[in-house]
């Protein structure tokens, strides 16, 4: 169903029930999809459950948001309230998503499903809705929570391309499959399953290109580049990012341009190309300032000011490893990034707390660095993200100048307690 169709169905339900609030429109549905509203009033949640056939609010991605991100202190502990009862809530949410998938009837019984069943626009909308729910879990808890389920879902979604559908639906179906495979790849990457990530992203790229969606293909290539960066193959990352920009030509939106330039800046800084890195950061900022959210693809909603500022932090940390005078700038940028992330982006916040710890060591503030680092270790236990664990262990490269400090030595020993691959 389209946004307006969902809104109309919910309004009809509210009117039948006698609730005097049947004023939902497509704009409101869009805000729900983008996560701008996470907890509609009771009557509206009831209506959405009825219309979409969901067993629970969690299955629709609704949850209570507490606190204002604008109130976060620069060095305040990361808010991880949603994860405090993580095991139970994760199982409940994932169970709800699995139930929703079954209720949607997207996949028939048997190893290959019913290839004669026609795929329509409503099926594509439901497929995208499930991907959005999985994505919300990934942001909060890390890829380990959903790697297996998201991978199976993405592979099953790929089988839908074998079913008959109209020429107008086919590109949207392929794009939805690409989105599912992109997310499955990200979950695999986040948990250190790099070959699975590469497999999903190759499939995602192929589906996006076949759909004629070069913007989505660029998003997938950005993910591939992030994996190369994590593995310290920055030359390959740069080649991948530049290929994405070349293939886009004039089709890049401001958010996509900012995303690609920012990632390019990080790889340039890691290679020691200071001037080129700063120029790429400038290009990313210029593009970011031109963003109109209503003109960006839905899957670019993740790229906010926090993401841009995080790239500034990464660049200046690498510059500080060569010239310590950049250490204070690294701390400042990553602190601003942490303040900019919303409460739903727990993993991004923790990753940047790791960056803050590193920046403080580089800025000559080992006591504050250890304080932040110990807090990060505690929070890391609540995230099923091997990528986060890898980043924490890598802090050793920035604490060496203070290895004789007793607190730093104890912190270094604590790093060895960080979990291994999921």
PDB file of C-alpha atoms in Angstrom, residues 69-364:
ATOM      1  CA  UNK A  69      19.380  14.410  22.246  1.00  0.00           C
ATOM      2  CA  UNK A  70      20.012  18.141  22.336  1.00  0.00           C
ATOM      3  CA  UNK A  71      20.411  17.876  26.120  1.00  0.00           C
ATOM      4  CA  UNK A  72      23.296  15.363  25.987  1.00  0.00           C
ATOM      5  CA  UNK A  73      26.462  16.603  27.647  1.00  0.00           C
ATOM      6  CA  UNK A  74      29.632  16.341  25.515  1.00  0.00           C
ATOM      7  CA  UNK A  75      31.214  13.628  27.668  1.00  0.00           C
ATOM      8  CA  UNK A  76      28.021  12.211  29.181  1.00  0.00           C
ATOM      9  CA  UNK A  77      27.614   8.412  29.357  1.00  0.00           C
ATOM     10  CA  UNK A  78      25.971   6.877  26.299  1.00  0.00           C
ATOM     11  CA  UNK A  79      22.232   6.386  26.790  1.00  0.00           C
ATOM     12  CA  UNK A  80      21.629   2.655  26.474  1.00  0.00           C
ATOM     13  CA  UNK A  81      18.278   2.410  28.240  1.00  0.00           C
ATOM     14  CA  UNK A  82      16.587   0.564  25.339  1.00  0.00           C
ATOM     15  CA  UNK A  83      19.165  -2.224  25.720  1.00  0.00           C
ATOM     16  CA  UNK A  84      18.957  -2.742  29.468  1.00  0.00           C
ATOM     17  CA  UNK A  85      16.434  -5.534  28.986  1.00  0.00           C
ATOM     18  CA  UNK A  86      17.915  -6.295  25.621  1.00  0.00           C
ATOM     19  CA  UNK A  87      17.631 -10.075  25.482  1.00  0.00           C
ATOM     20  CA  UNK A  88      13.903 -10.164  26.171  1.00  0.00           C
ATOM     21  CA  UNK A  89      13.001  -7.133  24.085  1.00  0.00           C
ATOM     22  CA  UNK A  90      15.163  -8.271  21.167  1.00  0.00           C
ATOM     23  CA  UNK A  91      13.503 -11.684  21.128  1.00  0.00           C
ATOM     24  CA  UNK A  92      10.080 -10.048  21.339  1.00  0.00           C
ATOM     25  CA  UNK A  93      10.792  -7.597  18.536  1.00  0.00           C
ATOM     26  CA  UNK A  94      12.414 -10.160  16.253  1.00  0.00           C
ATOM     27  CA  UNK A  95       9.588 -12.574  16.959  1.00  0.00           C
ATOM     28  CA  UNK A  96       7.128  -9.850  16.049  1.00  0.00           C
ATOM     29  CA  UNK A  97       8.935  -9.155  12.791  1.00  0.00           C
ATOM     30  CA  UNK A  98       9.000 -12.877  11.949  1.00  0.00           C
ATOM     31  CA  UNK A  99       5.278 -13.050  12.662  1.00  0.00           C
ATOM     32  CA  UNK A 100       4.666 -10.055  10.434  1.00  0.00           C
ATOM     33  CA  UNK A 101       6.665 -11.656   7.618  1.00  0.00           C
ATOM     34  CA  UNK A 102       4.533 -14.799   7.903  1.00  0.00           C
ATOM     35  CA  UNK A 103       1.319 -12.777   8.039  1.00  0.00           C
ATOM     36  CA  UNK A 104       2.272 -10.840   4.922  1.00  0.00           C
ATOM     37  CA  UNK A 105       2.433 -14.079   2.948  1.00  0.00           C
ATOM     38  CA  UNK A 106       5.390 -12.863   0.925  1.00  0.00           C
ATOM     39  CA  UNK A 107       7.059 -16.266   0.890  1.00  0.00           C
ATOM     40  CA  UNK A 108       5.223 -19.496   0.188  1.00  0.00           C
ATOM     41  CA  UNK A 109       6.112 -22.911   1.564  1.00  0.00           C
ATOM     42  CA  UNK A 110       8.774 -24.985  -0.146  1.00  0.00           C
ATOM     43  CA  UNK A 111      12.423 -24.307  -0.954  1.00  0.00           C
ATOM     44  CA  UNK A 112      11.657 -21.918  -3.791  1.00  0.00           C
ATOM     45  CA  UNK A 113       8.169 -20.697  -2.954  1.00  0.00           C
ATOM     46  CA  UNK A 114       5.269 -20.502  -5.384  1.00  0.00           C
ATOM     47  CA  UNK A 115       6.816 -19.080  -8.541  1.00  0.00           C
ATOM     48  CA  UNK A 116       3.420 -18.693 -10.173  1.00  0.00           C
ATOM     49  CA  UNK A 117       2.133 -16.220  -7.580  1.00  0.00           C
ATOM     50  CA  UNK A 118       2.129 -12.694  -8.970  1.00  0.00           C
ATOM     51  CA  UNK A 119       3.976  -9.946  -7.094  1.00  0.00           C
ATOM     52  CA  UNK A 120       2.170  -6.617  -6.774  1.00  0.00           C
ATOM     53  CA  UNK A 121       2.949  -3.160  -5.500  1.00  0.00           C
ATOM     54  CA  UNK A 122       1.509  -3.942  -2.073  1.00  0.00           C
ATOM     55  CA  UNK A 123       3.952  -6.869  -1.735  1.00  0.00           C
ATOM     56  CA  UNK A 124       6.835  -4.517  -2.465  1.00  0.00           C
ATOM     57  CA  UNK A 125       5.594  -2.031   0.140  1.00  0.00           C
ATOM     58  CA  UNK A 126       5.390  -4.784   2.744  1.00  0.00           C
ATOM     59  CA  UNK A 127       8.845  -6.032   1.849  1.00  0.00           C
ATOM     60  CA  UNK A 128      10.235  -2.546   2.427  1.00  0.00           C
ATOM     61  CA  UNK A 129       8.342  -2.285   5.727  1.00  0.00           C
ATOM     62  CA  UNK A 130       9.991  -5.449   7.040  1.00  0.00           C
ATOM     63  CA  UNK A 131      13.438  -4.171   5.990  1.00  0.00           C
ATOM     64  CA  UNK A 132      12.741  -0.940   7.878  1.00  0.00           C
ATOM     65  CA  UNK A 133      11.904  -2.888  11.041  1.00  0.00           C
ATOM     66  CA  UNK A 134      15.067  -4.974  10.792  1.00  0.00           C
ATOM     67  CA  UNK A 135      17.060  -1.792  10.217  1.00  0.00           C
ATOM     68  CA  UNK A 136      15.751  -0.236  13.440  1.00  0.00           C
ATOM     69  CA  UNK A 137      17.009  -3.278  15.379  1.00  0.00           C
ATOM     70  CA  UNK A 138      20.407  -3.001  13.676  1.00  0.00           C
ATOM     71  CA  UNK A 139      20.786   0.675  14.676  1.00  0.00           C
ATOM     72  CA  UNK A 140      20.055  -0.052  18.324  1.00  0.00           C
ATOM     73  CA  UNK A 141      21.591  -3.430  19.031  1.00  0.00           C
ATOM     74  CA  UNK A 142      24.107  -4.259  16.298  1.00  0.00           C
ATOM     75  CA  UNK A 143      24.108  -6.779  13.497  1.00  0.00           C
ATOM     76  CA  UNK A 144      24.549  -9.845  15.681  1.00  0.00           C
ATOM     77  CA  UNK A 145      20.928  -9.663  16.801  1.00  0.00           C
ATOM     78  CA  UNK A 146      19.584 -10.119  13.300  1.00  0.00           C
ATOM     79  CA  UNK A 147      22.399 -11.388  11.055  1.00  0.00           C
ATOM     80  CA  UNK A 148      20.932 -14.859  10.523  1.00  0.00           C
ATOM     81  CA  UNK A 149      17.302 -13.784  10.242  1.00  0.00           C
ATOM     82  CA  UNK A 150      18.025 -10.795   8.016  1.00  0.00           C
ATOM     83  CA  UNK A 151      20.231 -12.957   5.793  1.00  0.00           C
ATOM     84  CA  UNK A 152      17.531 -15.580   5.346  1.00  0.00           C
ATOM     85  CA  UNK A 153      14.922 -12.912   4.734  1.00  0.00           C
ATOM     86  CA  UNK A 154      17.102 -11.204   2.109  1.00  0.00           C
ATOM     87  CA  UNK A 155      17.765 -14.454   0.273  1.00  0.00           C
ATOM     88  CA  UNK A 156      14.055 -15.311   0.322  1.00  0.00           C
ATOM     89  CA  UNK A 157      13.286 -11.799  -0.940  1.00  0.00           C
ATOM     90  CA  UNK A 158      15.675 -12.379  -3.852  1.00  0.00           C
ATOM     91  CA  UNK A 159      13.553 -15.356  -4.914  1.00  0.00           C
ATOM     92  CA  UNK A 160      10.655 -12.969  -5.558  1.00  0.00           C
ATOM     93  CA  UNK A 161      12.448 -11.760  -8.682  1.00  0.00           C
ATOM     94  CA  UNK A 162      11.532 -15.111 -10.288  1.00  0.00           C
ATOM     95  CA  UNK A 163       7.816 -14.463  -9.900  1.00  0.00           C
ATOM     96  CA  UNK A 164       5.660 -12.725 -12.492  1.00  0.00           C
ATOM     97  CA  UNK A 165       4.983  -9.023 -12.016  1.00  0.00           C
ATOM     98  CA  UNK A 166       4.141  -6.031 -14.183  1.00  0.00           C
ATOM     99  CA  UNK A 167       6.801  -3.948 -15.903  1.00  0.00           C
ATOM    100  CA  UNK A 168       5.912  -1.027 -13.636  1.00  0.00           C
ATOM    101  CA  UNK A 169       6.353  -3.081 -10.438  1.00  0.00           C
ATOM    102  CA  UNK A 170       9.561  -4.880 -11.454  1.00  0.00           C
ATOM    103  CA  UNK A 171      12.021  -1.988 -10.840  1.00  0.00           C
ATOM    104  CA  UNK A 172      10.503  -1.304  -7.405  1.00  0.00           C
ATOM    105  CA  UNK A 173      10.695  -5.011  -6.538  1.00  0.00           C
ATOM    106  CA  UNK A 174      14.356  -5.199  -7.548  1.00  0.00           C
ATOM    107  CA  UNK A 175      15.119  -2.071  -5.526  1.00  0.00           C
ATOM    108  CA  UNK A 176      13.375  -3.587  -2.489  1.00  0.00           C
ATOM    109  CA  UNK A 177      15.435  -6.766  -2.904  1.00  0.00           C
ATOM    110  CA  UNK A 178      18.590  -4.620  -3.149  1.00  0.00           C
ATOM    111  CA  UNK A 179      17.623  -2.886   0.109  1.00  0.00           C
ATOM    112  CA  UNK A 180      17.111  -6.234   1.851  1.00  0.00           C
ATOM    113  CA  UNK A 181      20.462  -7.567   0.622  1.00  0.00           C
ATOM    114  CA  UNK A 182      22.225  -4.315   1.565  1.00  0.00           C
ATOM    115  CA  UNK A 183      20.946  -4.568   5.132  1.00  0.00           C
ATOM    116  CA  UNK A 184      21.841  -8.268   5.366  1.00  0.00           C
ATOM    117  CA  UNK A 185      25.333  -7.398   4.155  1.00  0.00           C
ATOM    118  CA  UNK A 186      25.674  -4.645   6.733  1.00  0.00           C
ATOM    119  CA  UNK A 187      24.598  -6.995   9.543  1.00  0.00           C
ATOM    120  CA  UNK A 188      27.180  -9.545   8.353  1.00  0.00           C
ATOM    121  CA  UNK A 189      29.888  -6.870   8.148  1.00  0.00           C
ATOM    122  CA  UNK A 190      28.988  -5.566  11.591  1.00  0.00           C
ATOM    123  CA  UNK A 191      29.533  -9.027  13.064  1.00  0.00           C
ATOM    124  CA  UNK A 192      32.794  -9.738  11.240  1.00  0.00           C
ATOM    125  CA  UNK A 193      31.353 -12.131   8.622  1.00  0.00           C
ATOM    126  CA  UNK A 194      33.083 -10.369   5.776  1.00  0.00           C
ATOM    127  CA  UNK A 195      32.606 -12.948   3.019  1.00  0.00           C
ATOM    128  CA  UNK A 196      28.852 -13.037   3.692  1.00  0.00           C
ATOM    129  CA  UNK A 197      28.788  -9.241   3.583  1.00  0.00           C
ATOM    130  CA  UNK A 198      30.524  -9.229   0.212  1.00  0.00           C
ATOM    131  CA  UNK A 199      28.094 -11.844  -1.137  1.00  0.00           C
ATOM    132  CA  UNK A 200      25.012  -9.880  -0.060  1.00  0.00           C
ATOM    133  CA  UNK A 201      26.393  -6.603  -1.398  1.00  0.00           C
ATOM    134  CA  UNK A 202      27.245  -8.077  -4.789  1.00  0.00           C
ATOM    135  CA  UNK A 203      23.660  -9.276  -5.026  1.00  0.00           C
ATOM    136  CA  UNK A 204      22.375  -5.901  -3.848  1.00  0.00           C
ATOM    137  CA  UNK A 205      24.497  -4.027  -6.375  1.00  0.00           C
ATOM    138  CA  UNK A 206      23.344  -6.280  -9.206  1.00  0.00           C
ATOM    139  CA  UNK A 207      19.673  -5.852  -8.262  1.00  0.00           C
ATOM    140  CA  UNK A 208      19.997  -2.078  -7.950  1.00  0.00           C
ATOM    141  CA  UNK A 209      21.738  -1.729 -11.317  1.00  0.00           C
ATOM    142  CA  UNK A 210      19.169  -3.998 -12.995  1.00  0.00           C
ATOM    143  CA  UNK A 211      16.425  -1.831 -11.487  1.00  0.00           C
ATOM    144  CA  UNK A 212      18.106   1.211 -13.014  1.00  0.00           C
ATOM    145  CA  UNK A 213      18.577   2.701  -9.547  1.00  0.00           C
ATOM    146  CA  UNK A 214      22.149   3.995  -9.703  1.00  0.00           C
ATOM    147  CA  UNK A 215      21.654   5.954  -6.484  1.00  0.00           C
ATOM    148  CA  UNK A 216      20.920   2.778  -4.566  1.00  0.00           C
ATOM    149  CA  UNK A 217      23.885   1.111  -6.253  1.00  0.00           C
ATOM    150  CA  UNK A 218      26.060   3.959  -4.956  1.00  0.00           C
ATOM    151  CA  UNK A 219      24.725   3.343  -1.432  1.00  0.00           C
ATOM    152  CA  UNK A 220      25.772  -0.302  -1.716  1.00  0.00           C
ATOM    153  CA  UNK A 221      29.225   0.681  -2.954  1.00  0.00           C
ATOM    154  CA  UNK A 222      29.545   3.018   0.014  1.00  0.00           C
ATOM    155  CA  UNK A 223      28.955  -0.002   2.262  1.00  0.00           C
ATOM    156  CA  UNK A 224      31.632  -1.935   0.386  1.00  0.00           C
ATOM    157  CA  UNK A 225      34.024   0.967   0.876  1.00  0.00           C
ATOM    158  CA  UNK A 226      33.276   1.071   4.612  1.00  0.00           C
ATOM    159  CA  UNK A 227      34.239  -2.596   4.821  1.00  0.00           C
ATOM    160  CA  UNK A 228      37.503  -1.892   2.980  1.00  0.00           C
ATOM    161  CA  UNK A 229      38.212   0.937   5.433  1.00  0.00           C
ATOM    162  CA  UNK A 230      37.559  -1.291   8.421  1.00  0.00           C
ATOM    163  CA  UNK A 231      40.018  -3.838   7.000  1.00  0.00           C
ATOM    164  CA  UNK A 232      42.486  -0.980   6.327  1.00  0.00           C
ATOM    165  CA  UNK A 233      42.382  -1.354   2.545  1.00  0.00           C
ATOM    166  CA  UNK A 234      41.980   2.368   1.982  1.00  0.00           C
ATOM    167  CA  UNK A 235      43.176   2.313  -1.615  1.00  0.00           C
ATOM    168  CA  UNK A 236      40.401  -0.138  -2.511  1.00  0.00           C
ATOM    169  CA  UNK A 237      37.931   2.008  -0.554  1.00  0.00           C
ATOM    170  CA  UNK A 238      38.888   5.085  -2.581  1.00  0.00           C
ATOM    171  CA  UNK A 239      38.544   3.195  -5.871  1.00  0.00           C
ATOM    172  CA  UNK A 240      35.086   1.971  -4.851  1.00  0.00           C
ATOM    173  CA  UNK A 241      33.883   5.423  -3.767  1.00  0.00           C
ATOM    174  CA  UNK A 242      35.172   7.083  -6.919  1.00  0.00           C
ATOM    175  CA  UNK A 243      33.528   4.406  -9.054  1.00  0.00           C
ATOM    176  CA  UNK A 244      30.245   5.148  -7.310  1.00  0.00           C
ATOM    177  CA  UNK A 245      30.567   8.864  -8.045  1.00  0.00           C
ATOM    178  CA  UNK A 246      31.545   8.280 -11.677  1.00  0.00           C
ATOM    179  CA  UNK A 247      28.586   5.995 -12.329  1.00  0.00           C
ATOM    180  CA  UNK A 248      26.183   8.446 -10.702  1.00  0.00           C
ATOM    181  CA  UNK A 249      27.331  11.379 -12.821  1.00  0.00           C
ATOM    182  CA  UNK A 250      24.580  14.000 -12.449  1.00  0.00           C
ATOM    183  CA  UNK A 251      22.180  11.741 -10.545  1.00  0.00           C
ATOM    184  CA  UNK A 252      23.775  12.208  -7.123  1.00  0.00           C
ATOM    185  CA  UNK A 253      21.616  13.920  -4.520  1.00  0.00           C
ATOM    186  CA  UNK A 254      23.252  16.237  -1.963  1.00  0.00           C
ATOM    187  CA  UNK A 255      23.022  13.587   0.785  1.00  0.00           C
ATOM    188  CA  UNK A 256      24.607  10.907  -1.400  1.00  0.00           C
ATOM    189  CA  UNK A 257      27.366  13.320  -2.442  1.00  0.00           C
ATOM    190  CA  UNK A 258      28.028  14.203   1.199  1.00  0.00           C
ATOM    191  CA  UNK A 259      28.135  10.526   2.142  1.00  0.00           C
ATOM    192  CA  UNK A 260      30.617   9.614  -0.599  1.00  0.00           C
ATOM    193  CA  UNK A 261      32.883  12.655  -0.145  1.00  0.00           C
ATOM    194  CA  UNK A 262      32.943  12.175   3.632  1.00  0.00           C
ATOM    195  CA  UNK A 263      33.973   8.542   3.320  1.00  0.00           C
ATOM    196  CA  UNK A 264      36.587   9.499   0.737  1.00  0.00           C
ATOM    197  CA  UNK A 265      38.028  12.050   3.161  1.00  0.00           C
ATOM    198  CA  UNK A 266      38.441   9.351   5.814  1.00  0.00           C
ATOM    199  CA  UNK A 267      40.427   7.092   3.483  1.00  0.00           C
ATOM    200  CA  UNK A 268      42.575   9.965   2.235  1.00  0.00           C
ATOM    201  CA  UNK A 269      43.432  10.959   5.800  1.00  0.00           C
ATOM    202  CA  UNK A 270      44.279   7.351   6.681  1.00  0.00           C
ATOM    203  CA  UNK A 271      46.730   7.333   3.753  1.00  0.00           C
ATOM    204  CA  UNK A 272      48.312  10.602   4.933  1.00  0.00           C
ATOM    205  CA  UNK A 273      46.903  12.804   2.140  1.00  0.00           C
ATOM    206  CA  UNK A 274      46.099  15.759   4.396  1.00  0.00           C
ATOM    207  CA  UNK A 275      45.186  18.437   1.860  1.00  0.00           C
ATOM    208  CA  UNK A 276      43.054  16.109  -0.255  1.00  0.00           C
ATOM    209  CA  UNK A 277      41.286  14.835   2.854  1.00  0.00           C
ATOM    210  CA  UNK A 278      40.403  18.344   4.018  1.00  0.00           C
ATOM    211  CA  UNK A 279      39.215  19.256   0.517  1.00  0.00           C
ATOM    212  CA  UNK A 280      36.946  16.189   0.451  1.00  0.00           C
ATOM    213  CA  UNK A 281      35.561  17.162   3.867  1.00  0.00           C
ATOM    214  CA  UNK A 282      34.786  20.599   2.466  1.00  0.00           C
ATOM    215  CA  UNK A 283      32.967  19.021  -0.485  1.00  0.00           C
ATOM    216  CA  UNK A 284      30.986  16.833   1.917  1.00  0.00           C
ATOM    217  CA  UNK A 285      29.967  19.848   4.005  1.00  0.00           C
ATOM    218  CA  UNK A 286      28.947  21.875   0.954  1.00  0.00           C
ATOM    219  CA  UNK A 287      26.773  19.007  -0.257  1.00  0.00           C
ATOM    220  CA  UNK A 288      25.272  18.436   3.201  1.00  0.00           C
ATOM    221  CA  UNK A 289      24.183  22.061   3.437  1.00  0.00           C
ATOM    222  CA  UNK A 290      22.133  21.607   0.249  1.00  0.00           C
ATOM    223  CA  UNK A 291      20.140  18.607   1.530  1.00  0.00           C
ATOM    224  CA  UNK A 292      16.362  18.753   1.265  1.00  0.00           C
ATOM    225  CA  UNK A 293      15.130  15.638   3.150  1.00  0.00           C
ATOM    226  CA  UNK A 294      11.948  15.437   1.094  1.00  0.00           C
ATOM    227  CA  UNK A 295      13.992  15.071  -2.088  1.00  0.00           C
ATOM    228  CA  UNK A 296      16.271  12.317  -0.798  1.00  0.00           C
ATOM    229  CA  UNK A 297      15.680   8.550  -1.085  1.00  0.00           C
ATOM    230  CA  UNK A 298      14.125   7.009   2.019  1.00  0.00           C
ATOM    231  CA  UNK A 299      17.221   4.862   2.594  1.00  0.00           C
ATOM    232  CA  UNK A 300      19.358   8.022   2.932  1.00  0.00           C
ATOM    233  CA  UNK A 301      17.524   9.092   6.100  1.00  0.00           C
ATOM    234  CA  UNK A 302      20.376   7.612   8.135  1.00  0.00           C
ATOM    235  CA  UNK A 303      22.804  10.270   6.896  1.00  0.00           C
ATOM    236  CA  UNK A 304      22.376  13.130   9.334  1.00  0.00           C
ATOM    237  CA  UNK A 305      24.672  15.761  10.807  1.00  0.00           C
ATOM    238  CA  UNK A 306      26.059  13.223  13.260  1.00  0.00           C
ATOM    239  CA  UNK A 307      27.330  11.073  10.376  1.00  0.00           C
ATOM    240  CA  UNK A 308      29.048  14.060   8.760  1.00  0.00           C
ATOM    241  CA  UNK A 309      30.638  15.212  12.016  1.00  0.00           C
ATOM    242  CA  UNK A 310      31.816  11.662  12.694  1.00  0.00           C
ATOM    243  CA  UNK A 311      33.827  11.785   9.463  1.00  0.00           C
ATOM    244  CA  UNK A 312      35.430  15.029  10.627  1.00  0.00           C
ATOM    245  CA  UNK A 313      36.409  13.211  13.817  1.00  0.00           C
ATOM    246  CA  UNK A 314      37.918  10.315  11.862  1.00  0.00           C
ATOM    247  CA  UNK A 315      39.918  12.615   9.596  1.00  0.00           C
ATOM    248  CA  UNK A 316      41.315  14.711  12.417  1.00  0.00           C
ATOM    249  CA  UNK A 317      42.239  11.651  14.472  1.00  0.00           C
ATOM    250  CA  UNK A 318      44.346  10.376  11.589  1.00  0.00           C
ATOM    251  CA  UNK A 319      45.898  13.819  11.152  1.00  0.00           C
ATOM    252  CA  UNK A 320      46.664  13.901  14.891  1.00  0.00           C
ATOM    253  CA  UNK A 321      48.561  10.617  14.643  1.00  0.00           C
ATOM    254  CA  UNK A 322      51.026  12.467  12.412  1.00  0.00           C
ATOM    255  CA  UNK A 323      50.811  15.899  14.035  1.00  0.00           C
ATOM    256  CA  UNK A 324      49.598  16.074  17.640  1.00  0.00           C
ATOM    257  CA  UNK A 325      48.400  19.642  17.148  1.00  0.00           C
ATOM    258  CA  UNK A 326      45.240  18.195  15.543  1.00  0.00           C
ATOM    259  CA  UNK A 327      44.311  16.244  18.676  1.00  0.00           C
ATOM    260  CA  UNK A 328      42.074  18.918  20.194  1.00  0.00           C
ATOM    261  CA  UNK A 329      40.211  19.321  16.908  1.00  0.00           C
ATOM    262  CA  UNK A 330      39.615  15.561  16.798  1.00  0.00           C
ATOM    263  CA  UNK A 331      38.105  15.688  20.296  1.00  0.00           C
ATOM    264  CA  UNK A 332      35.926  18.661  19.415  1.00  0.00           C
ATOM    265  CA  UNK A 333      34.532  17.136  16.222  1.00  0.00           C
ATOM    266  CA  UNK A 334      33.744  13.734  17.672  1.00  0.00           C
ATOM    267  CA  UNK A 335      32.126  15.337  20.739  1.00  0.00           C
ATOM    268  CA  UNK A 336      29.827  17.291  18.434  1.00  0.00           C
ATOM    269  CA  UNK A 337      29.042  14.096  16.533  1.00  0.00           C
ATOM    270  CA  UNK A 338      28.013  12.287  19.702  1.00  0.00           C
ATOM    271  CA  UNK A 339      25.706  15.150  20.658  1.00  0.00           C
ATOM    272  CA  UNK A 340      24.134  15.094  17.187  1.00  0.00           C
ATOM    273  CA  UNK A 341      23.165  11.413  17.123  1.00  0.00           C
ATOM    274  CA  UNK A 342      19.618  10.550  18.150  1.00  0.00           C
ATOM    275  CA  UNK A 343      18.788   8.097  20.946  1.00  0.00           C
ATOM    276  CA  UNK A 344      17.917   5.357  18.451  1.00  0.00           C
ATOM    277  CA  UNK A 345      21.463   5.352  17.042  1.00  0.00           C
ATOM    278  CA  UNK A 346      23.055   3.530  19.970  1.00  0.00           C
ATOM    279  CA  UNK A 347      25.748   1.798  17.917  1.00  0.00           C
ATOM    280  CA  UNK A 348      26.823   5.012  16.158  1.00  0.00           C
ATOM    281  CA  UNK A 349      27.034   6.773  19.498  1.00  0.00           C
ATOM    282  CA  UNK A 350      29.189   4.029  21.009  1.00  0.00           C
ATOM    283  CA  UNK A 351      31.459   3.950  17.944  1.00  0.00           C
ATOM    284  CA  UNK A 352      32.026   7.671  18.335  1.00  0.00           C
ATOM    285  CA  UNK A 353      32.653   7.307  22.050  1.00  0.00           C
ATOM    286  CA  UNK A 354      35.473   4.971  20.982  1.00  0.00           C
ATOM    287  CA  UNK A 355      36.672   7.745  18.681  1.00  0.00           C
ATOM    288  CA  UNK A 356      36.465  10.218  21.544  1.00  0.00           C
ATOM    289  CA  UNK A 357      38.639   7.973  23.709  1.00  0.00           C
ATOM    290  CA  UNK A 358      41.200   7.777  20.910  1.00  0.00           C
ATOM    291  CA  UNK A 359      41.061  11.528  20.341  1.00  0.00           C
ATOM    292  CA  UNK A 360      41.657  12.251  24.016  1.00  0.00           C
ATOM    293  CA  UNK A 361      44.772  10.086  24.030  1.00  0.00           C
ATOM    294  CA  UNK A 362      46.010  11.918  20.932  1.00  0.00           C
ATOM    295  CA  UNK A 363      45.227  15.274  22.563  1.00  0.00           C
ATOM    296  CA  UNK A 364      47.360  14.385  25.599  1.00  0.00           C
TER     297      UNK A 364
END
